[in-house]
Amino acid sequence: TSKFNINYMSNNKLDLMPRIKELYDSGENIIKFLKNQDNRTENSIQDIIISYDFQSGSYIDGVKKNKEYSDNYTGQIANVINGLGVFDSVIEAGVGEATTLGNVIPRLNSGKDLKSFGFDISWSRINLGNQYLNKTGSKAKLFVSDLFNIALDDSSVDVVYTSHSIEPNGGREKEAIRELYRVAKEYLILLEPTKEFATEDGKKRMESNGYVQNLEKTIKDLGYNLVTYKSFEFSSNPLNPTGLYIIKKETNSNFVNSNFFCP
């Protein structure tokens, strides 16, 4: 049986769509609003899907408006990956509209034979991501999948990385990292909000929004080899500083193919 409920959209949430549209247009936090409807302390997958669907297109617009920041951010991610070696495959978990992946890939040293992938829980964002990649000439393969049930085999992609992808899943840090680690063959790289580097206002904001916390401790509790943990050079929001976590996968697996399967 499936590990998660595929009936993401309840009638109650559908009834709220006009109100959610008003909140989105006024710049309010949709996930926080939905969470409060059920008096929950954690964000649900349903909340995240609704929020991401409303946001669809905003990341592509953001890159157009601030290309310099995008180039600096993705360039630094590529530098991190290049510093670890040359690889045959890479995947961005929570790829969104592929604005990060599409600009990281050309900067990697792995060459034209690199197999690149990305997945996201939101079909709307994947649809726009494919359009974005087509314009850049990238051959990366995007697919819809749940972060907690990734449709890939164990140790199937050399480098797995995130870019504020597990951010809204506070309370499920261990589940998320364990699943990402399962898919990675060589390295798991997390670029995620880090409370330890935030101001007091930033810490309160992270807690209020239900963001992930204590990632360093979670990684060590899982027994994984955390080779790098530090503040990342670029963050789009000073209230939401990015931390860099590099985990070396300890495995004897010789598996080199990236096979999809039903989670």
Coordinates of C-alpha atoms in Angstrom, one line a residue:
T1 CA 0.0 0.0 0.0
S2 CA 1.0 3.6 -0.6
K3 CA 2.9 5.3 2.3
F4 CA 1.0 8.5 1.8
N5 CA -2.5 9.7 1.0
I6 CA -2.8 10.5 -2.7
N7 CA -6.1 12.4 -2.1
Y8 CA -4.2 15.6 -1.6
M9 CA -7.0 18.1 -2.2
S10 CA -9.8 17.9 0.3
N11 CA -13.2 19.6 -0.5
N12 CA -12.5 21.9 2.5
K13 CA -9.3 23.2 0.9
L14 CA -11.0 23.6 -2.5
D15 CA -13.7 25.8 -0.9
L16 CA -10.9 28.0 0.4
M17 CA -9.4 28.7 -3.0
P18 CA -10.9 32.1 -3.5
R19 CA -9.6 33.3 -0.1
I20 CA -6.2 31.7 -0.8
K21 CA -6.0 33.6 -4.1
E22 CA -6.7 36.8 -2.2
L23 CA -3.9 36.1 0.3
Y24 CA -1.4 35.2 -2.4
D25 CA -2.2 38.4 -4.3
S26 CA -1.6 40.4 -1.1
G27 CA 1.7 38.6 -0.4
E28 CA 0.5 36.6 2.6
N29 CA 2.0 33.2 3.6
I30 CA -0.4 30.6 2.2
I31 CA 1.1 27.6 4.0
K32 CA 0.8 29.4 7.3
F33 CA -2.9 30.2 6.6
L34 CA -3.7 26.6 5.7
K35 CA -1.9 25.3 8.7
N36 CA -3.9 27.5 11.0
Q37 CA -7.2 26.3 9.5
D38 CA -6.5 22.9 11.1
N39 CA -4.7 24.2 14.2
R40 CA -1.6 22.2 13.2
T41 CA 2.0 23.0 14.2
E42 CA 3.5 21.3 11.1
N43 CA 2.9 22.0 7.4
S44 CA 1.1 19.2 5.4
I45 CA 1.9 18.0 1.9
Q46 CA -1.4 19.3 0.8
D47 CA -0.6 22.8 2.1
I48 CA 2.7 22.7 0.3
I49 CA 1.2 21.6 -3.0
I50 CA -1.4 24.3 -2.9
S51 CA 1.2 27.0 -2.1
Y52 CA 3.6 25.8 -4.8
D53 CA 0.8 25.7 -7.4
F54 CA -0.1 29.4 -6.7
Q55 CA 3.6 30.3 -6.8
S56 CA 4.1 28.7 -10.2
G57 CA 5.9 31.1 -12.6
S58 CA 7.2 33.4 -9.8
Y59 CA 10.7 31.8 -9.8
I60 CA 11.2 32.2 -13.5
D61 CA 10.0 35.9 -13.2
G62 CA 12.5 36.3 -10.3
V63 CA 15.4 35.1 -12.4
K64 CA 14.5 37.5 -15.2
K65 CA 14.4 40.4 -12.7
N66 CA 17.6 39.5 -10.8
K67 CA 19.8 37.6 -13.2
E68 CA 23.0 38.7 -11.4
Y69 CA 21.9 37.1 -8.1
S70 CA 20.8 33.9 -9.9
D71 CA 24.1 33.6 -11.7
N72 CA 26.0 34.1 -8.4
Y73 CA 23.9 31.6 -6.5
T74 CA 23.9 28.9 -9.1
G75 CA 27.5 29.5 -9.9
Q76 CA 28.5 28.9 -6.3
I77 CA 26.4 25.7 -6.1
A78 CA 28.3 24.5 -9.2
N79 CA 31.6 25.4 -7.5
V80 CA 30.6 23.2 -4.5
I81 CA 29.8 20.3 -6.8
N82 CA 32.9 20.7 -9.0
G83 CA 35.0 20.8 -5.8
L84 CA 33.9 17.3 -5.0
G85 CA 34.9 15.7 -8.3
V86 CA 33.5 14.7 -11.7
F87 CA 30.3 12.8 -11.8
D88 CA 28.0 11.0 -14.2
S89 CA 24.7 12.1 -12.7
V90 CA 23.1 14.8 -10.6
I91 CA 19.6 15.5 -9.4
E92 CA 17.9 18.5 -7.7
A93 CA 15.2 17.5 -5.3
G94 CA 12.4 20.0 -5.2
V95 CA 13.4 21.4 -8.5
G96 CA 10.5 23.8 -8.7
E97 CA 10.7 25.6 -12.1
A98 CA 14.2 24.4 -12.7
T99 CA 15.6 27.9 -12.5
T100 CA 18.4 26.6 -10.3
L101 CA 19.1 23.3 -12.0
G102 CA 19.0 24.9 -15.5
N103 CA 21.7 27.3 -14.5
V104 CA 23.9 24.9 -12.4
I105 CA 24.2 22.2 -15.1
P106 CA 26.1 24.4 -17.7
R107 CA 28.6 25.3 -15.0
L108 CA 29.5 21.7 -14.0
N109 CA 32.8 20.1 -15.1
S110 CA 31.2 16.8 -15.8
G111 CA 30.7 17.5 -19.5
K112 CA 28.0 16.8 -22.1
D113 CA 27.4 13.2 -21.0
L114 CA 26.2 14.2 -17.6
K115 CA 22.8 12.8 -16.7
S116 CA 20.7 15.4 -15.0
F117 CA 17.3 15.1 -13.3
G118 CA 14.9 17.1 -11.1
F119 CA 11.7 16.4 -9.4
D120 CA 9.0 18.3 -7.5
I121 CA 5.7 17.6 -5.8
S122 CA 3.9 20.2 -8.0
W123 CA 3.0 19.3 -11.6
S124 CA 2.4 23.0 -12.4
R125 CA 6.0 23.9 -11.5
I126 CA 7.4 20.9 -13.4
N127 CA 5.4 21.9 -16.4
L128 CA 6.9 25.4 -16.3
G129 CA 10.3 23.9 -15.5
N130 CA 10.3 21.9 -18.7
Q131 CA 9.5 25.0 -20.7
Y132 CA 12.3 26.9 -19.0
L133 CA 14.8 24.1 -19.7
N134 CA 13.7 23.8 -23.3
K135 CA 14.6 27.5 -23.8
T136 CA 18.1 27.0 -22.3
G137 CA 18.7 23.8 -24.4
S138 CA 19.1 21.6 -21.3
K139 CA 18.3 17.9 -21.6
A140 CA 17.6 17.4 -17.9
K141 CA 14.7 15.1 -17.2
L142 CA 12.0 16.4 -14.8
F143 CA 9.4 14.3 -13.1
V144 CA 6.7 14.6 -10.4
S145 CA 7.5 12.9 -7.1
D146 CA 7.1 13.1 -3.4
L147 CA 10.2 14.1 -1.4
F148 CA 9.4 11.4 1.1
N149 CA 8.8 8.7 -1.5
I150 CA 11.2 9.4 -4.4
A151 CA 10.6 7.4 -7.5
L152 CA 14.2 6.3 -7.9
D153 CA 16.3 3.3 -6.9
D154 CA 18.7 3.2 -4.0
S155 CA 22.1 4.9 -4.8
S156 CA 21.0 5.7 -8.3
V157 CA 22.3 9.3 -8.7
D158 CA 25.8 10.4 -7.9
V159 CA 25.0 13.8 -6.5
V160 CA 21.7 14.7 -4.9
Y161 CA 21.2 18.3 -3.9
T162 CA 18.5 20.6 -2.6
S163 CA 17.9 24.3 -2.7
H164 CA 15.5 25.3 0.1
S165 CA 13.5 22.2 -0.9
I166 CA 12.9 20.6 2.4
E167 CA 12.5 24.0 3.9
P168 CA 8.7 23.9 4.7
N169 CA 8.9 20.3 6.2
G170 CA 9.7 21.2 9.8
G171 CA 9.2 18.2 12.1
R172 CA 10.0 15.7 9.3
E173 CA 13.7 16.5 9.0
K174 CA 14.9 12.9 9.6
E175 CA 12.5 11.4 7.1
A176 CA 13.5 13.9 4.4
I177 CA 17.2 13.5 4.9
R178 CA 17.0 9.7 5.1
E179 CA 15.1 9.4 1.8
L180 CA 17.4 11.8 0.0
Y181 CA 20.4 9.9 1.3
R182 CA 18.9 6.6 0.1
V183 CA 18.9 7.9 -3.5
A184 CA 22.4 9.5 -3.4
K185 CA 25.3 7.4 -4.5
E186 CA 28.3 9.7 -3.8
Y187 CA 27.1 12.9 -2.1
L188 CA 24.0 14.6 -0.6
I189 CA 24.2 18.4 -0.6
L190 CA 21.7 20.4 1.4
L191 CA 21.3 24.1 0.9
E192 CA 18.6 24.8 3.5
P193 CA 17.6 27.5 6.0
T194 CA 19.7 27.4 9.1
K195 CA 18.4 28.8 12.3
E196 CA 21.9 28.9 13.9
F197 CA 22.9 31.6 11.3
A198 CA 19.7 33.7 11.6
T199 CA 18.9 36.8 13.6
E200 CA 16.3 36.7 16.3
D201 CA 13.7 38.0 13.9
G202 CA 14.8 35.3 11.4
K203 CA 14.5 32.6 14.0
K204 CA 11.0 33.7 14.9
R205 CA 10.1 33.7 11.2
M206 CA 11.4 30.2 10.7
E207 CA 9.5 28.9 13.6
S208 CA 6.3 30.6 12.6
N209 CA 6.5 29.3 9.0
G210 CA 7.2 25.7 10.1
Y211 CA 10.7 25.5 8.5
V212 CA 13.2 22.7 9.1
Q213 CA 15.5 23.0 12.1
N214 CA 18.5 21.3 13.7
L215 CA 19.7 19.7 10.4
E216 CA 23.2 19.3 11.7
K217 CA 22.1 17.4 14.7
T218 CA 19.6 15.3 12.6
I219 CA 22.4 14.3 10.1
K220 CA 24.7 13.3 12.9
D221 CA 21.9 11.4 14.8
L222 CA 21.4 9.4 11.6
G223 CA 25.1 8.5 11.6
Y224 CA 25.8 10.1 8.3
N225 CA 29.3 11.5 7.4
L226 CA 28.8 15.3 7.4
V227 CA 32.0 16.6 5.8
T228 CA 31.0 20.2 5.5
Y229 CA 28.7 22.4 7.5
K230 CA 28.8 26.2 7.2
S231 CA 27.0 29.3 6.1
F232 CA 26.4 29.6 2.4
E233 CA 27.7 32.7 0.7
F234 CA 24.4 33.7 -1.0
S235 CA 20.9 34.0 0.5
S236 CA 18.0 35.8 -1.2
N237 CA 16.5 36.8 2.1
P238 CA 18.6 37.9 5.1
L239 CA 15.9 36.6 7.4
N240 CA 16.3 33.2 5.9
P241 CA 20.0 32.5 5.7
T242 CA 21.2 29.4 3.8
G243 CA 23.3 26.7 5.4
L244 CA 25.5 24.4 3.4
Y245 CA 25.6 20.7 4.4
I246 CA 27.7 18.2 2.5
I247 CA 27.2 14.5 3.3
K248 CA 29.5 11.9 1.9
K249 CA 27.6 8.7 1.1
E250 CA 29.2 5.6 2.7
T251 CA 28.3 2.8 0.3
N252 CA 29.8 -0.1 -1.5
S253 CA 27.2 0.0 -4.2
N254 CA 28.4 -0.3 -7.8
F255 CA 24.9 0.6 -9.1
V256 CA 25.3 3.3 -11.9
N257 CA 21.9 3.4 -13.6
S258 CA 19.0 5.8 -12.7
N259 CA 15.9 3.6 -12.8
F260 CA 12.5 5.0 -12.1
F261 CA 10.0 2.9 -10.1
C262 CA 6.6 3.3 -8.5
P263 CA 7.1 4.5 -4.9

